[in-house]
mmCIF file of C-alpha atoms and ligand atoms in Angstrom:
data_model
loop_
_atom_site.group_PDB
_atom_site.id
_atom_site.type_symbol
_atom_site.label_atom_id
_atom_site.label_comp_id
_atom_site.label_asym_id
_atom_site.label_seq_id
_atom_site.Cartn_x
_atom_site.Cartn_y
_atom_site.Cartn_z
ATOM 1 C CA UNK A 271 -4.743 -14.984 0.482
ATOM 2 C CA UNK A 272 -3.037 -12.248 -0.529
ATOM 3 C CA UNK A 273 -4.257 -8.674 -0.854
ATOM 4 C CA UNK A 274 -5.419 -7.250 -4.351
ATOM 5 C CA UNK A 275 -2.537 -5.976 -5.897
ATOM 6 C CA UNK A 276 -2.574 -1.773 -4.926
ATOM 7 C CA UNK A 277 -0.719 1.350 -5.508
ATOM 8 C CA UNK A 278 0.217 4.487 -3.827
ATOM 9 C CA UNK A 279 1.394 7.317 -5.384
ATOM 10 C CA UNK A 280 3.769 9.119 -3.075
ATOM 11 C CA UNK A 281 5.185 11.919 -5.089
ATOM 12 C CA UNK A 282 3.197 13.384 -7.823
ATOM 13 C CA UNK A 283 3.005 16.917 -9.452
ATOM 14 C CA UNK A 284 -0.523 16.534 -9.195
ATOM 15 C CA UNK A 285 -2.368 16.643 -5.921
ATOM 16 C CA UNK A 286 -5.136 14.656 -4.979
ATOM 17 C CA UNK A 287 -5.269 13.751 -1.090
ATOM 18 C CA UNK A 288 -5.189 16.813 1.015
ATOM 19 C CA UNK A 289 -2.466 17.536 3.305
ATOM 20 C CA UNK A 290 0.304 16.019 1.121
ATOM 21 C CA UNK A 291 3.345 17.955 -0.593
ATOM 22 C CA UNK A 292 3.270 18.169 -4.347
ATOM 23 C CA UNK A 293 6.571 18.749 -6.064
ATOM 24 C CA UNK A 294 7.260 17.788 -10.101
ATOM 25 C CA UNK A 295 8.177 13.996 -10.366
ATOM 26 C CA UNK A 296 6.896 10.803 -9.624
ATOM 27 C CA UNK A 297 7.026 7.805 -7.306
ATOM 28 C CA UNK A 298 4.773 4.907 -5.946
ATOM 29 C CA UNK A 299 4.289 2.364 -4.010
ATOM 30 C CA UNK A 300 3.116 -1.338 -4.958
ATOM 31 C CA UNK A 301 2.285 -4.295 -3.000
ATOM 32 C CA UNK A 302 1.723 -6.858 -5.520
ATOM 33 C CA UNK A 303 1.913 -10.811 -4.632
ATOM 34 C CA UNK A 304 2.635 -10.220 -0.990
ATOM 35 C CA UNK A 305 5.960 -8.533 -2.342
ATOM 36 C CA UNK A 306 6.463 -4.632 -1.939
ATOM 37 C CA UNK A 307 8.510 -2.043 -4.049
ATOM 38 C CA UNK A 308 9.331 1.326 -4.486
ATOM 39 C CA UNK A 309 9.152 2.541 -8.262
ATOM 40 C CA UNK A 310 11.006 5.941 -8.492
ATOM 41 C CA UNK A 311 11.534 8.322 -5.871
ATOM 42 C CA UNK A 312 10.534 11.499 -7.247
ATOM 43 C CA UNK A 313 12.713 14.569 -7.242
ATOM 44 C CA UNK A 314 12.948 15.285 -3.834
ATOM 45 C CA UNK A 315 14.112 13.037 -0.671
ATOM 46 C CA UNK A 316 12.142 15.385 1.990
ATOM 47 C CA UNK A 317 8.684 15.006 0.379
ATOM 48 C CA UNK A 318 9.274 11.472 -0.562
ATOM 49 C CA UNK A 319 9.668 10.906 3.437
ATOM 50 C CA UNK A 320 6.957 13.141 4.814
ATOM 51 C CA UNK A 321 4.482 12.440 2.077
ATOM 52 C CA UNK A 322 5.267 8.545 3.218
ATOM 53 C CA UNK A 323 4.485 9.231 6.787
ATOM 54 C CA UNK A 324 1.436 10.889 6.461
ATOM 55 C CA UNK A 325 0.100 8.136 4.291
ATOM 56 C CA UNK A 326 1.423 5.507 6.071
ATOM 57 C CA UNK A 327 3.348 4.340 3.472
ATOM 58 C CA UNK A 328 7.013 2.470 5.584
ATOM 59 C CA UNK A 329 9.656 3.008 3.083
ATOM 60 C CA UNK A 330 11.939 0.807 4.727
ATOM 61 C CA UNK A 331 9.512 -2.351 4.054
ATOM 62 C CA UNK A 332 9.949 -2.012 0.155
ATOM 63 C CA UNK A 333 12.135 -5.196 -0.637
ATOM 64 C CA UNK A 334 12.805 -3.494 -3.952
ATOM 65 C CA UNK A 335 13.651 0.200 -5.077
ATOM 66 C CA UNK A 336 13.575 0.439 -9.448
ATOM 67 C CA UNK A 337 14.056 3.600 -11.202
ATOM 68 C CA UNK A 338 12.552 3.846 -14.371
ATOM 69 C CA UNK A 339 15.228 6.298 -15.915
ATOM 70 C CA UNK A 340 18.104 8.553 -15.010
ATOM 71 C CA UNK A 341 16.213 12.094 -14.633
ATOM 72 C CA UNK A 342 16.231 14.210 -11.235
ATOM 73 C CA UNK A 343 12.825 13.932 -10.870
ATOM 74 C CA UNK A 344 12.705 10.253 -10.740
ATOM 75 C CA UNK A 345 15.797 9.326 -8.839
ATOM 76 C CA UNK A 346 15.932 12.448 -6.475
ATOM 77 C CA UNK A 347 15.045 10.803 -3.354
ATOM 78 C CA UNK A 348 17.328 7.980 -4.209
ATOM 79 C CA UNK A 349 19.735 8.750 -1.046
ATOM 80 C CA UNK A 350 16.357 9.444 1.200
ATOM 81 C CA UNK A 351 15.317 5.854 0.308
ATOM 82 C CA UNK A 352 18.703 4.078 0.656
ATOM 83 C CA UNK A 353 19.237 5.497 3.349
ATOM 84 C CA UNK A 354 15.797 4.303 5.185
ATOM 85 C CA UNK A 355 16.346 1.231 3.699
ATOM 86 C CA UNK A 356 19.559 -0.167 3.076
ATOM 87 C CA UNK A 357 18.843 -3.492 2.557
ATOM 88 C CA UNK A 358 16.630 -3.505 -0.312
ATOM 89 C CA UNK A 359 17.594 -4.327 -3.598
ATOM 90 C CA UNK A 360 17.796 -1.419 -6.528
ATOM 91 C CA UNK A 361 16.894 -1.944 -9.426
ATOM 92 C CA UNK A 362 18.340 0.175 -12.587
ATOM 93 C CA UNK A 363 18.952 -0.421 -16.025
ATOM 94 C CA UNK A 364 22.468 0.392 -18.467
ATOM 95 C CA UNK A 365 21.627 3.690 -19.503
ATOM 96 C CA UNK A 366 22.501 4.907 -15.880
ATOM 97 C CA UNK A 367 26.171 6.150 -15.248
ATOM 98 C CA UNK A 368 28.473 3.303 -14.678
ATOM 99 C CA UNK A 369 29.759 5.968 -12.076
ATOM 100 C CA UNK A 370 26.302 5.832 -9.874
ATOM 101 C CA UNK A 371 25.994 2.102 -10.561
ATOM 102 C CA UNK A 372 29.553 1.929 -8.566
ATOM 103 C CA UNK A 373 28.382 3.772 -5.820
ATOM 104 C CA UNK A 374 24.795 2.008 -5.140
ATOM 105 C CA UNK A 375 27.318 -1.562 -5.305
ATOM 106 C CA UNK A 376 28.653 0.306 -1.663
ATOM 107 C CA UNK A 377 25.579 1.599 -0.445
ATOM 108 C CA UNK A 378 22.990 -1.202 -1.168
ATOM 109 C CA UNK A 379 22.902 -5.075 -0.869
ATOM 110 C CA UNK A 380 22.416 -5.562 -4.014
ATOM 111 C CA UNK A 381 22.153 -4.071 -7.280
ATOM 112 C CA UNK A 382 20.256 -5.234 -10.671
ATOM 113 C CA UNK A 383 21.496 -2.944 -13.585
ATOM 114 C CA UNK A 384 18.752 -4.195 -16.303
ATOM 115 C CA UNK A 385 19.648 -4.691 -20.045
ATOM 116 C CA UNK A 386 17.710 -4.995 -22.857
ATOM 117 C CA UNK A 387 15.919 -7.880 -22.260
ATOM 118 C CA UNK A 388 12.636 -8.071 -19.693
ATOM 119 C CA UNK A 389 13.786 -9.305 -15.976
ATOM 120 C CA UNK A 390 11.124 -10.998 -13.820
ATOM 121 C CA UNK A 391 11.787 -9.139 -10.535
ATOM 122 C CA UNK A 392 9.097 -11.555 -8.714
ATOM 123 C CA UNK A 393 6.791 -13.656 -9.759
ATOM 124 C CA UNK A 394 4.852 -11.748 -12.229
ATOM 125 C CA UNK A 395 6.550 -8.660 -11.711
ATOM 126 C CA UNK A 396 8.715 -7.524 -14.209
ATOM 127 C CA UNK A 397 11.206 -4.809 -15.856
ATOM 128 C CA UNK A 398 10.104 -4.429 -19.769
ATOM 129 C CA UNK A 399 13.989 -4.326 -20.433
ATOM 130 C CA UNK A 400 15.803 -0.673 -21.607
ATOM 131 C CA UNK A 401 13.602 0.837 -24.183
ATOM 132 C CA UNK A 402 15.944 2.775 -26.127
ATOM 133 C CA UNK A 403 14.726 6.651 -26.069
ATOM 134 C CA UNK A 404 16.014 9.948 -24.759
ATOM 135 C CA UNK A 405 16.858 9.110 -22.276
ATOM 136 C CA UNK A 406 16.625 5.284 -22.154
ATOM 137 C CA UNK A 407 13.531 4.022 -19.897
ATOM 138 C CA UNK A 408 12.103 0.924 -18.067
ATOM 139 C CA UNK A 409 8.946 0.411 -17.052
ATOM 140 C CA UNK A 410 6.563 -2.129 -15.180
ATOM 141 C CA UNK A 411 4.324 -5.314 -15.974
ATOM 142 C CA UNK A 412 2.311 -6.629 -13.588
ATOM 143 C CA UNK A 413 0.691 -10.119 -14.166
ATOM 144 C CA UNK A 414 -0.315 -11.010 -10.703
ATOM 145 C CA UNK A 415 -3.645 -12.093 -9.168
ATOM 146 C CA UNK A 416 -5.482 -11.442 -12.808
ATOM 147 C CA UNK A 417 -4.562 -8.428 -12.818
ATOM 148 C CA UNK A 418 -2.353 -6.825 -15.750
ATOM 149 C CA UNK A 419 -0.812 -3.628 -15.616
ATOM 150 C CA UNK A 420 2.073 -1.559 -16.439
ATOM 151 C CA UNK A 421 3.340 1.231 -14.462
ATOM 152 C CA UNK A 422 5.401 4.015 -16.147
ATOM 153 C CA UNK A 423 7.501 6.829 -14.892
ATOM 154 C CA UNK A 424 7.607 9.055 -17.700
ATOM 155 C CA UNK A 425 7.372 6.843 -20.872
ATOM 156 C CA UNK A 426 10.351 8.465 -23.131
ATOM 157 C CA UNK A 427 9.927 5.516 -25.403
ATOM 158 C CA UNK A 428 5.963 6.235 -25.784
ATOM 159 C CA UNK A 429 3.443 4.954 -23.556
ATOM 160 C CA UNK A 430 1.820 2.790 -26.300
ATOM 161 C CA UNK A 431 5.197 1.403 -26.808
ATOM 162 C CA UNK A 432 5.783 0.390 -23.483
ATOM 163 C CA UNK A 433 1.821 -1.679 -23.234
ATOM 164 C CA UNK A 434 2.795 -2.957 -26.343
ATOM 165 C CA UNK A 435 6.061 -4.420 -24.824
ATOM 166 C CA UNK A 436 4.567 -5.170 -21.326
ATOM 167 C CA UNK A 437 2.045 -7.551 -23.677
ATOM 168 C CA UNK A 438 4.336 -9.062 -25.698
ATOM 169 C CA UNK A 439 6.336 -10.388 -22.166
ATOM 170 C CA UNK A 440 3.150 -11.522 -20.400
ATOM 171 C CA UNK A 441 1.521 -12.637 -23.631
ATOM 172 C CA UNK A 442 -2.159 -11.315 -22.984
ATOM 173 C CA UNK A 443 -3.453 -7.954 -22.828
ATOM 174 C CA UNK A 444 -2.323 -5.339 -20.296
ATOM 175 C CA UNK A 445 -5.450 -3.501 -19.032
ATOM 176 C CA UNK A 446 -4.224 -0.843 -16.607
ATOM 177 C CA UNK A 447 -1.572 1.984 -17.807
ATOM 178 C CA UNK A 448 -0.140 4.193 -15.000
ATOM 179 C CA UNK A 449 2.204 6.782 -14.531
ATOM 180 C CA UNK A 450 3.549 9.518 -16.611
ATOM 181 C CA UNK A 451 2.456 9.158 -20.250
ATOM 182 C CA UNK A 452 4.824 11.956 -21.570
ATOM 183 C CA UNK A 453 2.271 13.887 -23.542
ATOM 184 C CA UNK A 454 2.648 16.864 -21.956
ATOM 185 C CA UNK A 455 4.016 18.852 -25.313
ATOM 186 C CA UNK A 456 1.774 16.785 -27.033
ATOM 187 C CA UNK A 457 -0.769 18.652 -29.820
ATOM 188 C CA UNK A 458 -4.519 17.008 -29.097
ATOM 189 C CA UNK A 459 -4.513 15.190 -32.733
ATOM 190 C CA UNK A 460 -1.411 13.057 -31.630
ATOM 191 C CA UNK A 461 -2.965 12.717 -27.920
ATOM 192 C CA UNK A 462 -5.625 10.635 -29.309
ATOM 193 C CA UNK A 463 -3.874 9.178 -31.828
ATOM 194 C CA UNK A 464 -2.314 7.745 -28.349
ATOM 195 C CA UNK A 465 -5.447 7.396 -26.713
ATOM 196 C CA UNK A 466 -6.450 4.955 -29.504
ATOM 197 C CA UNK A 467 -3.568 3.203 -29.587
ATOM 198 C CA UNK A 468 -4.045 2.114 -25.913
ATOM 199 C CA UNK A 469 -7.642 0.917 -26.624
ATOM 200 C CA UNK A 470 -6.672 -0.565 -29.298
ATOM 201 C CA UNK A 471 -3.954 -2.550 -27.161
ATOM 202 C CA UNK A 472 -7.127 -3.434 -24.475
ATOM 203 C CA UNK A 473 -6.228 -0.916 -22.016
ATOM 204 C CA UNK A 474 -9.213 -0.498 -20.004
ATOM 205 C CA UNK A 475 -8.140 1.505 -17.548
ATOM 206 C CA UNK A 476 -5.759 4.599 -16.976
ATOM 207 C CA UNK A 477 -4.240 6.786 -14.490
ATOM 208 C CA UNK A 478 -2.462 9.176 -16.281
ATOM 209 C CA UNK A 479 -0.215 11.330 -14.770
ATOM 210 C CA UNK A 480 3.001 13.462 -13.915
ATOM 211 C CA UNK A 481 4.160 14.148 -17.263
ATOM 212 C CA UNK A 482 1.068 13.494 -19.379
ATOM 213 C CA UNK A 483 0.039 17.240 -18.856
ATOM 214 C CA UNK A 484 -3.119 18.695 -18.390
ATOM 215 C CA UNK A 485 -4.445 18.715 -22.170
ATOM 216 C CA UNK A 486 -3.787 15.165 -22.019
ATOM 217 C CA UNK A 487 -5.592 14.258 -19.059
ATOM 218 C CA UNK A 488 -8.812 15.799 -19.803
ATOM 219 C CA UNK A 489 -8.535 13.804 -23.629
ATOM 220 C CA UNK A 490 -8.296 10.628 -21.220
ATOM 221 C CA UNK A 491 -11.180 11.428 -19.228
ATOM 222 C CA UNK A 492 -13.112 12.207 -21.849
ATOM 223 C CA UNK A 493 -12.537 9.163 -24.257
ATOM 224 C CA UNK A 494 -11.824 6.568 -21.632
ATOM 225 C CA UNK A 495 -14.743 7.614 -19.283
ATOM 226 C CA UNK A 496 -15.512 5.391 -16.375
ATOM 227 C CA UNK A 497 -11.915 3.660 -17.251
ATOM 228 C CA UNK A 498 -10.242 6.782 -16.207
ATOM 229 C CA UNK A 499 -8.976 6.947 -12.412
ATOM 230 C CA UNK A 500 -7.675 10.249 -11.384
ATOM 231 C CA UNK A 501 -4.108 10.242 -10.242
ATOM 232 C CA UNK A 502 -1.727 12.829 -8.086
ATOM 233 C CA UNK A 503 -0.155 12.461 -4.651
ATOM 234 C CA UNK A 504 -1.819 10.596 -1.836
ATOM 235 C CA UNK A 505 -3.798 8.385 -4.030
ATOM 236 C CA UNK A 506 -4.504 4.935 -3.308
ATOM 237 C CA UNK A 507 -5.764 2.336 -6.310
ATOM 238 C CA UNK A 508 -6.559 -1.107 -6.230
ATOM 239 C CA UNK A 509 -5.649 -3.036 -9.023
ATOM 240 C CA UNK A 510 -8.688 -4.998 -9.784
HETATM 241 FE FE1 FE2 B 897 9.471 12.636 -15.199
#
């Protein structure tokens, strides 16, 4: 049997296991249906790797590397990770430059630039397609094992926008949201208006993070309760 699908957060402006660096950005680790990936590196190679050691975390076992959009402090330990682990496969989407595209084609195996449309990755695992936003985003959807989630980096296109997606591919209700929600310049009337949303979509759970600022995360605590999971660098979640 395979393990319960489980997370890692490896780079995270937010601390929360001792011991760890914390720099702005986001990345994580998921083992999901005995399959492992990388999603986004976070801004900086060098934390990426030692943050990884000290948790355990083997970058060079991910069989899959996706970055959820083009900005520095989601692809900045890109060349860190490719170069730990050439042989997995990298996942991007068409609003990254045709340029870098060229240049993972030499460095990696193999490259998936995703369009529009949702891509299963593996079973159950799949990219929600390019939402179009500034810039352009793709996140996560999990449907493995019973459990539904979707992981985001920094949800340009709006994290209610992106469960709503993630739903509409898996056809059933998405309870975990993870990752940066983006509401970090967010007033508190249109923070719950989001907060709402997500309940509204079935979200149970949430691990809000990165970008969703401070404001933000205290609105989540408070309204979600018990369904709220702290996130930051170092911490481990199983999906259940
Ligand atoms: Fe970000």
């Amino acid at each position: 049997m395979t393990p319960s699908p489980n997370l890692t957060i490896l780079s995270d402006n937010y601390a929360f296991a001792p011991g760890l660096t914390s720099v702005w950005g986001f990345a994580a680790r998921l083992r999901a249906g005995g399959h492992t990936l990388l999603f986004d590196t976070g801004s900086n190679g060098r934390v990426l790797v030692r943050n990884a050691e000290a948790l355990g975390v083997d970058l060079g076992a991910a069989e899959l590397v996706i970055f959820s959009h083009i900005h520095w402090d989601h692809i900045g330990g890109m060349d860190s990770v490719i170069e730990l682990n050439p042989h997995a496969t990298v996942v991007v989407h068409e609003g990254f430059s045709k340029h870098l595209v060229a240049d993972l084609r030499t460095m990696c195996d193999r490259v998936i630039v995703v369009g529009e449309e949702p891509v299963e990755l593996f079973p159950g695992i799949l990219s929600t397609g390019m939402l179009a936003a500034e810039p352009p985003e793709q996140s996560l959807v999990l449907d493995v094992d019973g459990v539904t989630a979707v992981i985001s980096g920094c949800a340009h296109p709006g994290i209610e926008r992106i469960v709503a997606r993630g739903e509409e591919i898996i056809g059933k209700p998405v309870d975990w949201a993870i990752g940066g929600f983006h509401l970090m310049y967010s007033e508190m009337e249109e923070i719950e208006r989001t907060i709402r949303a997500l309940q509204d979509l079935g979200v149970s759970r949430v691990v809000p993070t990165h970008c969703t600022g401070n404001l933000a995360r205290a609105a989540f605590q408070r309204l979600y309760g018990p369904g709220y999971v702290e996130g930051g660098v170092g911490r481990e979640i199983t999906l259940t």
